[in-house]
Amino acid sequence: MAPKTKEKPKPAPSQPPPAIEDLFTSLNRHIERSKFKQSVEVERSYLEQAVKVADQVLLIAPGDEDAMRCKVVALIRADDIDGALSTIQSSQKLPICFRYFKAYCLYRQNKLDEALELLKNQESTSAATLLKSQILYRLGEIDAFVDIYEKLQKSKIDCLEINFVAGLISAGRASEVQKTLDGLRVKATSSFELAYNTACSLVERNKYSDAEQLLLAARRIGQETLTDENYAEDEIETELAPIAVQLAYAQQLLGNKQEAIGAYADIIKRNLADESSLAVAVNNLIALKGPKDVSDSLKKLDRIKEKGMQNFQLAGVLELKLSSKQKEAIYANRMLLLLHANKMDQAQELVATLPDLFPGSVMPVLLQAAVLVREKKAARVEEILGQHAEKFPDQSKVVLLARAQVAAAANHPHIAAESLAKIRDIQHIPGTVATLVSLKERAGDIKGAAAVLDAAIKWWLNSMTEDNRLSVIMQEAASFKLRHGREEDAFHLYEELVKMHGSIEALVGLVTTAAHMDVDKAEAYEKKLKPLPGFKGVDVNSLEKTYGAKHVEGAAHVVPEVHEEGRREKPKKRRKRKPRYPKGFDPANPGPPPDPERWLPRRERSSYRPKRKDKRAAQVRGSQGAVVRDKHEAGASGTNSNPSNSTSSQVISAKGASQNAGQQSKASSKSSRKKSRN
């Protein structure tokens, strides 16, 4: 009987796709749930579900604008910037404008120029304007950023004042922060973010104690606010990490170095801060420690570099979050640590990458100069810095100062003086004048040094500043010219000083200078000097005729005080005290006088007689295995003794002499120590 064939199972009837209305309801539910406060993982899972539901909607209704927008926003909020860009790219044929979202994605990828170009043709909405301001802020165009926020002051935008204050600080306008808050009718303590930014403005204005108090208030407000929003303790600490780092920085500026080091170390150890706060804490701790424990500092810096990179490069998150000034400080400290650790190969590799990382900054060329100085290539440094100063005149001041320092240390005074002379706006400052004069003196250019002093005097004569340093410059110029044989010029300068201020120092200099030229003038000016107290009765002529007093060691020279009436005060009589004697001593019957040599070592006393030496100790003993002869045998041999025996006796006698000399030196050293104690 043939087997029955199995019937194939009937396919299950395909379920109809859900209604598009239900999908949009589910999409809206996932998006709304992602807005509630929760962990990052839970929020991301809701956003991923929203993306899946949006894809289901697009399968039913391809090109649906609402579904596309929901998908792009969900991908951006889930930090899937690449996915959001690919979705926008796929919708180019659709009549949907994603220009703003694309610009935001490019901004998140740090493609700032492309993002700014996209926003030029974008409709001017408040969101687009705020995004443009953020791009300008990151590009370093702070003035343009502040201009945008000044125009937005009247618009009702949440948290506008927080970014506005941050922009004013970055633009170097920290003094305007309080006025801006008053204009917006907002208190600094209205939120912990605003309190933090306002405290940063106080730091910029050198009000460190006020900044510390406001930061403490910001931390308290932040803890209360985040606790009310059901944040976990670790999340609260992460959110308030910038405040903790800034508090440590305030302690550092207030001079509490150990407290600041402890605070930075605790932040790094707990590892609960965000990436940018951790990087700032690491950098500031390294700066405080300096060259101490260089290897540990380099290990700490390795924590904030890009993982898997052989050369040092900041992590991608830090490249986006840190300002250009902060990144420069981190790279500069890394370079200095490598130089202190004498890791020249790594230093050279790092310094080669800096011009591309910080174009237009003066820091790379200065660090390149530091590497070359360590390699003792001062001439090359002078050449590089000179070329950079000519190529970038706006950076020439700091570059020329560095060049002058390197040249002065390398004993090239001509180049150092030439570099300083090119900085026009500091030529009149007393420190610059003194340095230039000293350099030109070292170079043998006395005429050039005098010209520097004359130019400084001319500048201060025409200056209308309150803190006028003319008298200081003139005093030093007169002293310099007198020292180099220009008595007439020095005389005129001292004379001007006496007329202007009448100072005693100038009058003394005038008398000294006039004595080289005209004795009568010197005597005439000398009469204007006030007489010294206590020397009114001294006859100078009789003192000149004497041979001078003999110097007596240990004698105290007492000069009796002379009053204006010419009467000398009698020196006060000292009360004589009775001598104190040892117990049982009778001064009437003292007995024999003590030995005057009792303090000397026994060997050095006149009564010392050395003990007789034991003749048996003088017997000559040969080396191991040698035959020792008796006295009669040695005498019988006479002059025909074995040369080897005579040689050995000479060695032994030399050794004995050296031992005696050693004993004498030890005795003399002991006696010298006893003398020093007495």
PDB file of C-alpha atoms in Angstrom, residues 1 4 18 54 91 96 127 152 164 343 361 367 383 385 430 495 512 581 602:
ATOM      1  CA  MET A   1       0.000   0.000   0.000  1.00  0.00           C
ATOM      2  CA  LYS A   4       0.166   8.723   2.048  1.00  0.00           C
ATOM      3  CA  PRO A  18      -0.792  48.420  11.437  1.00  0.00           C
ATOM      4  CA  ALA A  54       9.434  55.986  11.921  1.00  0.00           C
ATOM      5  CA  SER A  91      15.727  62.751   1.318  1.00  0.00           C
ATOM      6  CA  ILE A  96      11.572  68.713   2.525  1.00  0.00           C
ATOM      7  CA  ALA A 127      16.741  78.474  16.448  1.00  0.00           C
ATOM      8  CA  LEU A 152      18.143  88.726  20.951  1.00  0.00           C
ATOM      9  CA  PHE A 164      25.244  85.705  26.743  1.00  0.00           C
ATOM     10  CA  LYS A 343      62.445  62.982  25.783  1.00  0.00           C
ATOM     11  CA  SER A 361      49.065  81.204  17.078  1.00  0.00           C
ATOM     12  CA  LEU A 367      57.842  75.886  21.755  1.00  0.00           C
ATOM     13  CA  GLU A 383      67.131  83.252  13.119  1.00  0.00           C
ATOM     14  CA  LEU A 385      62.294  84.099  15.847  1.00  0.00           C
ATOM     15  CA  PRO A 430      62.702 101.780  33.316  1.00  0.00           C
ATOM     16  CA  GLU A 495      71.822 120.164  38.394  1.00  0.00           C
ATOM     17  CA  THR A 512      80.832 114.557  43.435  1.00  0.00           C
ATOM     18  CA  TYR A 581      84.916  82.011  93.162  1.00  0.00           C
ATOM     19  CA  ARG A 602      99.938  66.421  76.963  1.00  0.00           C
TER      20      ARG A 602
END
